[in-house]
Amino acid sequence: MAGWQKLGLKIFLEEPLRADTQEFIPAFHSWIQSQAVDGHLLIDVHDYSHVHRGPGILLVAHEGNFSLDQADDRPGLLYHRKQNLDGNREECIREVFRHTLLACSRLESDPVLGGRVRFHTREMLLLANDRLHTPNSRETFERLRPELTQALSRILGRGVFSLDRVEDPRELFSVWVRARRSFRPGYLLRRFN
Amino acid sequence: MITWKEHLGTDIPDELGREIDIFEMQMELRRQGKLDEKIFAETRLRRGIYGQRYDNGFRHDGIRSQELPYPSGDVIKGPETLWDAPGMMRIKIPYGGVNPRQLEMLADMAEEYSDGVLHVTTRQDYQLHFVHIDDTPDLMRRLASVGITTREACGNSVRNVTACPLAGVCHTEAFDVSPYAKACSAFLLGHPDAQDFGRKFKISFSGCREEACGLASMHDMGAIAVVRREGGRIRRGFELYVGGGLGAVPHQAKLFDSFLPEEELLPTAQAISRVFARLGEKKNRARARIKFLVAKLGIDEFRKEVLKEREIMPPDERWTAYLPEVPEFQETAVRPPAALNGHQPPPGFEHWVRTNVYRQRQAGYAVATLTLPLGDLSSWQARELAQIARRFSGENIRTTVEQNMVLRWVSEADLPELYAELDKIGLGAHGAGTIVDVTACPGTDTCKLGIASSRGLAAEFRRRLGAKFFQLDESIKDLRIKISGCFNSCGQHHVADIGFYGTSRTIKGHKVPHFQVVLGGKWTENAGSYGLAMGSAPARNIPEVLERITGRYLEHRSNGESFQDFVRSVGKKNLRTMLQDLLLVPAYEVDSSFYSDWGDPREFSMGDLGTGECAGEVVTLTQFNLASAEQLVFEAQIRLDDSDFAGADSLSYRAMVEAARALVKTEFLDVPGAPDTVVSEFRRRFYDTELFFDKYAGGKFANYLFRRHGSSPQSPTRDTAHQSVEESQLFIEAAHACYERMAREISGVR
Ligand code: SF4
């Protein structure tokens, strides 16, 4: 399953954002205090809010990073896997969705942020952090589209989304997942279960 | 499944490929416990793979010290450094020069193996943080495929060779030092005579004496370009300095040769390396830099040793092989030269041009500086920048020691368009080389030795000063601020007009982040002089400290007076009096914000905190005595200012004795004040027992006291007195740290 063990997923925030990005710093620190994220060893928090289209506020974990990502000038929660995921492609995709949705859901109810943060799933960005096995090309996209469609149908529902590749070949292989309607992270998580 | 090694194949130069394969094998041996941890640690350091904060598996989360149970358990990659803990990768870039393809590769590396951010250092390197060691062989292979090596980026080796970012295009340079920096870097890389150092060795090249760019005075070896007319012919050479360095005890480099002909550059560098390897300190790391050797031997004796070595070295054709290519060393512009055409520029352009554009010696061309906040840029920005460079500047991208980047050979007519493009990717900020362009080392963000948050403070300065930049007086705009997270000076605070380095204090059992204020360092004239410490203020008050100092400068400076002259004329005593109220810390119950650092909401800590009544009593007495030691060292600084070197030296010594006595008193309340008794009691109770030992520096600071107690200088000079003051300051800091450890232990026992 080379090329799928280090996936990433970005789920966007509803805008305008009603919380200051700096407020995510104490929120993430409190997650570390309670090691609140299942399956992750949380290590540290970094403020990269001064970096244009950078990781914003970064929560570093051994298995993967969570960040209040600023890429495309649209804030969202990016989960970026660093250690290999287990399982076949579909399992890897499900796993990365589960971790990202859980983190979004946790942020929505985080007491530090006081319910001022909402995510939507009208549009999500799925990426593969491996230029060697998953180069960003039309060929890769065509090859993987059937499996991606199948895996995402199980998560979002059949026929309710479209897939488009980010065409800039310099970028990681990334696919826009555009759904016909937006689900709340909590709702999708319940469907997982 | 294909690997990067297979995929890149012959794109990886043979020699680099072999070295990386060997390193990968050593990793495996270490994993299996078949390679000694210390040997492996030095091996990986010499590959640029550095440890990072919390890599011992513990982190204080603001409430308690938490164990970080990494999956590989107790497998280690060096003493107290867990295998799985994220580390830092330093990427050595000679004189900071990269081409667009290399920049794109760096961007990919940051994105795939790090946190999506490229960090530019004060040595023109790039750094990636949070890198897993298992990813490093592929990371190195991919860099090697575009001509970048990380070899000897860390460890006891020749570090990145730096040079002026304006080399080759500057109006004041004698000649372009770039090809010499490149040749020197290549020659010493992996050279057998440069493998047995007790510590690192830093080299810089500067095109002229007057400007700051090369910072020759603060380098182990600093070469300044000079020319000489000989028989109607211009001859190139270097004014060569050795034995400079910042660190805990800064030294100004000494003149080794006022004209070293160009063909003697590499053999002399080699001879210096041999002398350093042979005579330099090996056991005591704290005194192992070449500056200590030069100070010990004296520059004349050191020179003799080097020349002796030079005589007996077998000739090497590489010494001069590069010279015929020097005149051809040229960067090519992608656009023809042209003046600004007078068209309406985009908004913000004028401000940017004023601070960020330098008109080259070559008419019609300019250098554009990209102000990187805290030296950071995202992978996305780096990729976009590579495209912009291809269009406007070609291969000509360099980093600067002020943690910025420059695009050279930009046609002046293109400047408005270039600015608009840079602005689109968030790299169009004005203010390069001004007070808002704050330099900061990684500090507590990622550095294992960081005490206070240099980056947090720098971000706060940027925010506050940026908001009022246009209202600032020109004399204030021109000041430079540099911040280090601890006394090791990676932020180069000694050569800033206004510098800071992180310290800590304990107030009633709570730790408080502080910064020592260092005023009056000189950036120009190749880091012409170093600033002196004024006293530690709580981190929370530092922005106000800056306000006051700059306000006072503005009010009192006489016509055109430099900041250094202002500091001298007002005097440290008055300046300190002016700041006195800002040195105080309110009780925790009154304002707990003083007990957290900038950008970090956790309660400040240097490990596990503890309080106790017993410790409380000791604290009060010890603190009191340590305060009088601080007072003495402050007086020593004033004497130094007044050129009373003997007075400065003697007060520095008394301050150390006083601080030692403060500690001895915690065990032997009635210890007599005679220095002999204090020093011997201190040695018995705190040194022999290693109670005074710092986790990283060991007994280094105690040795300052023992050395000075053992022999007082006959006639102290400015240099030796300066050193005494610095050492005394550090000894007192170490006494504070020792006392804090004791207080913790006592409360732990209770
Ligand atoms: S000055 Fe200190 S905190 Fe800063 S990078 Fe150097 S060792 Fe680390």
mmCIF file of C-alpha atoms in Angstrom, chain B residues 490-720:
data_model
loop_
_atom_site.group_PDB
_atom_site.id
_atom_site.type_symbol
_atom_site.label_atom_id
_atom_site.label_comp_id
_atom_site.label_asym_id
_atom_site.label_seq_id
_atom_site.Cartn_x
_atom_site.Cartn_y
_atom_site.Cartn_z
ATOM 1 C CA CYS B 490 23.111 31.581 18.810
ATOM 2 C CA GLY B 491 20.901 34.649 18.298
ATOM 3 C CA GLN B 492 24.125 36.742 18.280
ATOM 4 C CA HIS B 493 22.848 39.098 20.985
ATOM 5 C CA HIS B 494 26.383 40.310 21.746
ATOM 6 C CA VAL B 495 26.614 42.161 18.425
ATOM 7 C CA ALA B 496 23.181 43.798 18.514
ATOM 8 C CA ASP B 497 22.493 47.358 19.553
ATOM 9 C CA ILE B 498 19.966 45.822 21.906
ATOM 10 C CA GLY B 499 20.382 42.145 22.702
ATOM 11 C CA PHE B 500 18.674 39.756 25.074
ATOM 12 C CA TYR B 501 19.399 36.281 26.322
ATOM 13 C CA GLY B 502 17.175 34.003 28.351
ATOM 14 C CA THR B 503 17.690 33.338 32.052
ATOM 15 C CA SER B 504 15.393 32.263 34.854
ATOM 16 C CA ARG B 505 14.727 33.195 38.455
ATOM 17 C CA THR B 506 12.713 31.592 41.210
ATOM 18 C CA ILE B 507 10.312 33.728 43.174
ATOM 19 C CA LYS B 508 8.763 31.999 46.163
ATOM 20 C CA GLY B 509 9.038 28.620 44.541
ATOM 21 C CA HIS B 510 7.728 29.690 41.140
ATOM 22 C CA LYS B 511 9.990 29.973 38.126
ATOM 23 C CA VAL B 512 9.951 33.239 36.211
ATOM 24 C CA PRO B 513 11.338 33.596 32.684
ATOM 25 C CA HIS B 514 13.811 36.463 32.441
ATOM 26 C CA PHE B 515 15.981 38.031 29.802
ATOM 27 C CA GLN B 516 19.366 39.517 30.426
ATOM 28 C CA VAL B 517 19.556 42.899 28.664
ATOM 29 C CA VAL B 518 22.768 43.391 26.659
ATOM 30 C CA LEU B 519 23.376 46.879 25.311
ATOM 31 C CA GLY B 520 25.701 48.540 22.876
ATOM 32 C CA GLY B 521 27.081 45.713 20.734
ATOM 33 C CA LYS B 522 28.318 46.725 17.343
ATOM 34 C CA TRP B 523 27.108 45.019 14.198
ATOM 35 C CA THR B 524 29.090 47.071 11.740
ATOM 36 C CA GLU B 525 32.857 46.827 11.223
ATOM 37 C CA ASN B 526 32.514 43.065 11.066
ATOM 38 C CA ALA B 527 30.941 42.853 14.532
ATOM 39 C CA GLY B 528 33.317 45.505 15.850
ATOM 40 C CA SER B 529 32.526 45.236 19.574
ATOM 41 C CA TYR B 530 30.346 43.337 21.989
ATOM 42 C CA GLY B 531 27.669 44.644 24.294
ATOM 43 C CA LEU B 532 27.653 44.222 28.041
ATOM 44 C CA ALA B 533 24.962 42.809 30.271
ATOM 45 C CA MET B 534 22.768 45.275 32.179
ATOM 46 C CA GLY B 535 20.727 42.967 34.389
ATOM 47 C CA SER B 536 17.922 40.489 34.020
ATOM 48 C CA ALA B 537 14.338 41.656 33.687
ATOM 49 C CA PRO B 538 11.286 39.409 33.743
ATOM 50 C CA ALA B 539 10.308 38.398 30.213
ATOM 51 C CA ARG B 540 6.895 40.009 30.609
ATOM 52 C CA ASN B 541 8.548 43.423 31.111
ATOM 53 C CA ILE B 542 10.989 43.217 28.231
ATOM 54 C CA PRO B 543 8.826 45.118 25.709
ATOM 55 C CA GLU B 544 8.605 47.927 28.256
ATOM 56 C CA VAL B 545 12.378 47.735 28.786
ATOM 57 C CA LEU B 546 12.818 48.272 25.068
ATOM 58 C CA GLU B 547 10.364 51.188 25.091
ATOM 59 C CA ARG B 548 12.270 52.922 27.861
ATOM 60 C CA ILE B 549 15.711 52.397 26.368
ATOM 61 C CA THR B 550 14.711 53.604 22.920
ATOM 62 C CA GLY B 551 12.698 56.480 24.398
ATOM 63 C CA ARG B 552 15.664 57.600 26.417
ATOM 64 C CA TYR B 553 17.935 57.330 23.387
ATOM 65 C CA LEU B 554 15.570 59.488 21.411
ATOM 66 C CA GLU B 555 15.314 62.142 24.120
ATOM 67 C CA HIS B 556 18.977 62.356 25.004
ATOM 68 C CA ARG B 557 20.973 61.597 21.940
ATOM 69 C CA SER B 558 22.959 64.529 20.751
ATOM 70 C CA ASN B 559 23.261 65.190 17.061
ATOM 71 C CA GLY B 560 23.906 61.989 15.162
ATOM 72 C CA GLU B 561 25.079 60.134 18.275
ATOM 73 C CA SER B 562 25.223 56.392 17.718
ATOM 74 C CA PHE B 563 23.443 54.046 20.058
ATOM 75 C CA GLN B 564 26.807 52.726 21.268
ATOM 76 C CA ASP B 565 27.966 56.258 22.104
ATOM 77 C CA PHE B 566 24.669 56.943 23.827
ATOM 78 C CA VAL B 567 25.031 53.835 26.017
ATOM 79 C CA ARG B 568 28.554 54.902 26.876
ATOM 80 C CA SER B 569 27.667 58.494 27.641
ATOM 81 C CA VAL B 570 24.605 57.789 29.763
ATOM 82 C CA GLY B 571 26.398 54.954 31.499
ATOM 83 C CA LYS B 572 25.055 51.633 32.529
ATOM 84 C CA LYS B 573 24.459 52.761 36.063
ATOM 85 C CA ASN B 574 21.955 55.381 34.965
ATOM 86 C CA LEU B 575 20.391 53.073 32.450
ATOM 87 C CA ARG B 576 19.948 50.432 35.065
ATOM 88 C CA THR B 577 18.439 52.904 37.490
ATOM 89 C CA MET B 578 16.016 53.866 34.757
ATOM 90 C CA LEU B 579 14.968 50.224 34.434
ATOM 91 C CA GLN B 580 15.004 49.398 38.130
ATOM 92 C CA ASP B 581 11.234 49.055 38.587
ATOM 93 C CA LEU B 582 11.042 46.802 35.531
ATOM 94 C CA LEU B 583 13.423 44.308 37.071
ATOM 95 C CA LEU B 584 10.905 43.477 39.788
ATOM 96 C CA VAL B 585 8.466 40.583 39.656
ATOM 97 C CA PRO B 586 5.029 40.824 41.268
ATOM 98 C CA ALA B 587 3.947 37.915 43.458
ATOM 99 C CA TYR B 588 2.309 35.010 41.689
ATOM 100 C CA GLU B 589 -1.017 35.784 43.365
ATOM 101 C CA VAL B 590 -0.883 39.383 42.147
ATOM 102 C CA ASP B 591 -0.034 38.751 38.483
ATOM 103 C CA SER B 592 0.548 35.199 37.315
ATOM 104 C CA SER B 593 1.203 36.334 33.745
ATOM 105 C CA PHE B 594 4.817 36.974 34.793
ATOM 106 C CA TYR B 595 5.162 33.263 35.397
ATOM 107 C CA SER B 596 4.544 32.257 31.765
ATOM 108 C CA ASP B 597 6.758 32.957 28.789
ATOM 109 C CA TRP B 598 5.871 34.779 25.579
ATOM 110 C CA GLY B 599 3.799 32.630 23.247
ATOM 111 C CA ASP B 600 3.555 29.775 25.730
ATOM 112 C CA PRO B 601 0.619 29.640 28.144
ATOM 113 C CA ARG B 602 2.166 26.911 30.291
ATOM 114 C CA GLU B 603 3.403 27.980 33.672
ATOM 115 C CA PHE B 604 7.103 28.517 33.109
ATOM 116 C CA SER B 605 9.355 25.712 34.151
ATOM 117 C CA MET B 606 12.869 24.457 33.787
ATOM 118 C CA GLY B 607 11.893 21.002 34.914
ATOM 119 C CA ASP B 608 9.800 19.878 37.877
ATOM 120 C CA LEU B 609 8.975 22.653 40.290
ATOM 121 C CA GLY B 610 8.588 22.319 44.023
ATOM 122 C CA THR B 611 8.056 24.568 46.971
ATOM 123 C CA GLY B 612 8.616 24.029 50.681
ATOM 124 C CA GLU B 613 8.978 26.015 53.888
ATOM 125 C CA CYS B 614 12.469 24.702 54.471
ATOM 126 C CA ALA B 615 13.496 25.700 50.982
ATOM 127 C CA GLY B 616 11.753 28.976 51.549
ATOM 128 C CA GLU B 617 14.062 29.904 54.393
ATOM 129 C CA VAL B 618 17.169 28.950 52.490
ATOM 130 C CA VAL B 619 15.809 30.811 49.527
ATOM 131 C CA THR B 620 15.512 34.064 51.372
ATOM 132 C CA LEU B 621 19.049 34.065 52.692
ATOM 133 C CA THR B 622 20.617 32.719 49.529
ATOM 134 C CA GLN B 623 18.718 35.091 47.316
ATOM 135 C CA PHE B 624 19.838 37.961 49.377
ATOM 136 C CA ASN B 625 23.481 36.977 49.094
ATOM 137 C CA LEU B 626 23.209 36.248 45.403
ATOM 138 C CA ALA B 627 21.716 39.692 44.940
ATOM 139 C CA SER B 628 24.790 41.274 46.502
ATOM 140 C CA ALA B 629 26.989 39.250 44.184
ATOM 141 C CA GLU B 630 24.968 40.635 41.282
ATOM 142 C CA GLN B 631 25.455 44.106 42.604
ATOM 143 C CA LEU B 632 29.220 43.595 42.656
ATOM 144 C CA VAL B 633 29.335 42.390 39.088
ATOM 145 C CA PHE B 634 27.272 45.339 38.044
ATOM 146 C CA GLU B 635 29.810 47.636 39.639
ATOM 147 C CA ALA B 636 32.504 45.745 37.805
ATOM 148 C CA GLN B 637 30.797 46.587 34.534
ATOM 149 C CA ILE B 638 30.787 50.249 35.407
ATOM 150 C CA ARG B 639 34.503 50.134 36.195
ATOM 151 C CA LEU B 640 35.053 48.481 32.851
ATOM 152 C CA ASP B 641 33.185 51.299 31.157
ATOM 153 C CA ASP B 642 35.415 53.754 32.930
ATOM 154 C CA SER B 643 38.469 51.868 31.637
ATOM 155 C CA ASP B 644 39.376 50.847 35.196
ATOM 156 C CA PHE B 645 40.314 47.329 34.146
ATOM 157 C CA ALA B 646 41.983 46.319 37.393
ATOM 158 C CA GLY B 647 38.905 47.462 39.337
ATOM 159 C CA ALA B 648 36.567 45.623 36.999
ATOM 160 C CA ASP B 649 38.577 42.449 37.296
ATOM 161 C CA SER B 650 38.816 42.570 41.071
ATOM 162 C CA LEU B 651 35.083 43.283 41.522
ATOM 163 C CA SER B 652 34.173 40.464 39.157
ATOM 164 C CA TYR B 653 36.239 38.125 41.260
ATOM 165 C CA ARG B 654 34.687 39.364 44.505
ATOM 166 C CA ALA B 655 31.246 38.852 42.968
ATOM 167 C CA MET B 656 32.053 35.217 42.262
ATOM 168 C CA VAL B 657 33.362 34.699 45.787
ATOM 169 C CA GLU B 658 30.210 36.307 47.148
ATOM 170 C CA ALA B 659 27.972 34.034 45.070
ATOM 171 C CA ALA B 660 29.980 30.982 46.130
ATOM 172 C CA ARG B 661 29.652 32.086 49.737
ATOM 173 C CA ALA B 662 25.904 32.416 49.288
ATOM 174 C CA LEU B 663 25.764 28.752 48.397
ATOM 175 C CA VAL B 664 28.215 27.644 51.094
ATOM 176 C CA LYS B 665 26.051 29.426 53.632
ATOM 177 C CA THR B 666 23.160 27.093 52.915
ATOM 178 C CA GLU B 667 25.284 24.376 54.577
ATOM 179 C CA PHE B 668 27.712 26.324 56.742
ATOM 180 C CA LEU B 669 25.991 29.428 57.941
ATOM 181 C CA ASP B 670 28.971 31.001 59.670
ATOM 182 C CA VAL B 671 31.489 30.525 56.952
ATOM 183 C CA PRO B 672 34.125 33.267 57.238
ATOM 184 C CA GLY B 673 34.342 35.696 54.355
ATOM 185 C CA ALA B 674 38.059 35.118 53.532
ATOM 186 C CA PRO B 675 38.250 34.097 49.845
ATOM 187 C CA ASP B 676 40.578 31.153 50.556
ATOM 188 C CA THR B 677 38.087 29.653 52.986
ATOM 189 C CA VAL B 678 35.072 30.357 50.796
ATOM 190 C CA VAL B 679 36.678 28.837 47.719
ATOM 191 C CA SER B 680 37.915 25.746 49.513
ATOM 192 C CA GLU B 681 34.542 25.219 51.239
ATOM 193 C CA PHE B 682 32.779 25.762 47.932
ATOM 194 C CA ARG B 683 35.039 23.276 46.211
ATOM 195 C CA ARG B 684 34.502 20.644 48.898
ATOM 196 C CA ARG B 685 30.760 21.053 49.228
ATOM 197 C CA PHE B 686 29.615 21.990 45.737
ATOM 198 C CA TYR B 687 32.251 21.065 43.205
ATOM 199 C CA ASP B 688 33.614 17.766 44.467
ATOM 200 C CA THR B 689 30.061 16.625 45.133
ATOM 201 C CA GLU B 690 28.995 17.916 41.674
ATOM 202 C CA LEU B 691 26.098 19.710 43.316
ATOM 203 C CA PHE B 692 27.027 22.830 41.391
ATOM 204 C CA PHE B 693 27.277 20.990 38.098
ATOM 205 C CA ASP B 694 25.051 22.085 35.280
ATOM 206 C CA LYS B 695 23.446 19.263 33.324
ATOM 207 C CA TYR B 696 25.074 20.373 30.112
ATOM 208 C CA ALA B 697 27.979 22.565 31.142
ATOM 209 C CA GLY B 698 29.179 20.367 34.023
ATOM 210 C CA GLY B 699 31.617 22.205 36.267
ATOM 211 C CA LYS B 700 32.540 24.806 33.645
ATOM 212 C CA PHE B 701 31.310 27.814 35.580
ATOM 213 C CA ALA B 702 32.955 26.751 38.840
ATOM 214 C CA ASN B 703 36.254 26.633 37.010
ATOM 215 C CA TYR B 704 35.946 30.350 36.282
ATOM 216 C CA LEU B 705 36.150 30.938 40.022
ATOM 217 C CA PHE B 706 38.946 28.453 40.632
ATOM 218 C CA ARG B 707 41.046 29.810 37.814
ATOM 219 C CA ARG B 708 40.688 33.414 38.885
ATOM 220 C CA HIS B 709 41.246 32.529 42.522
ATOM 221 C CA GLY B 710 44.394 30.623 41.581
ATOM 222 C CA SER B 711 45.992 33.442 39.620
ATOM 223 C CA SER B 712 45.087 37.092 39.387
ATOM 224 C CA PRO B 713 46.190 38.873 36.215
ATOM 225 C CA GLN B 714 49.219 41.147 36.602
ATOM 226 C CA SER B 715 47.812 44.002 34.612
ATOM 227 C CA PRO B 716 44.331 43.357 33.278
ATOM 228 C CA THR B 717 43.557 44.627 29.786
ATOM 229 C CA ARG B 718 40.162 45.596 28.398
ATOM 230 C CA ASP B 719 39.845 42.112 26.916
ATOM 231 C CA THR B 720 40.731 40.201 30.071
#
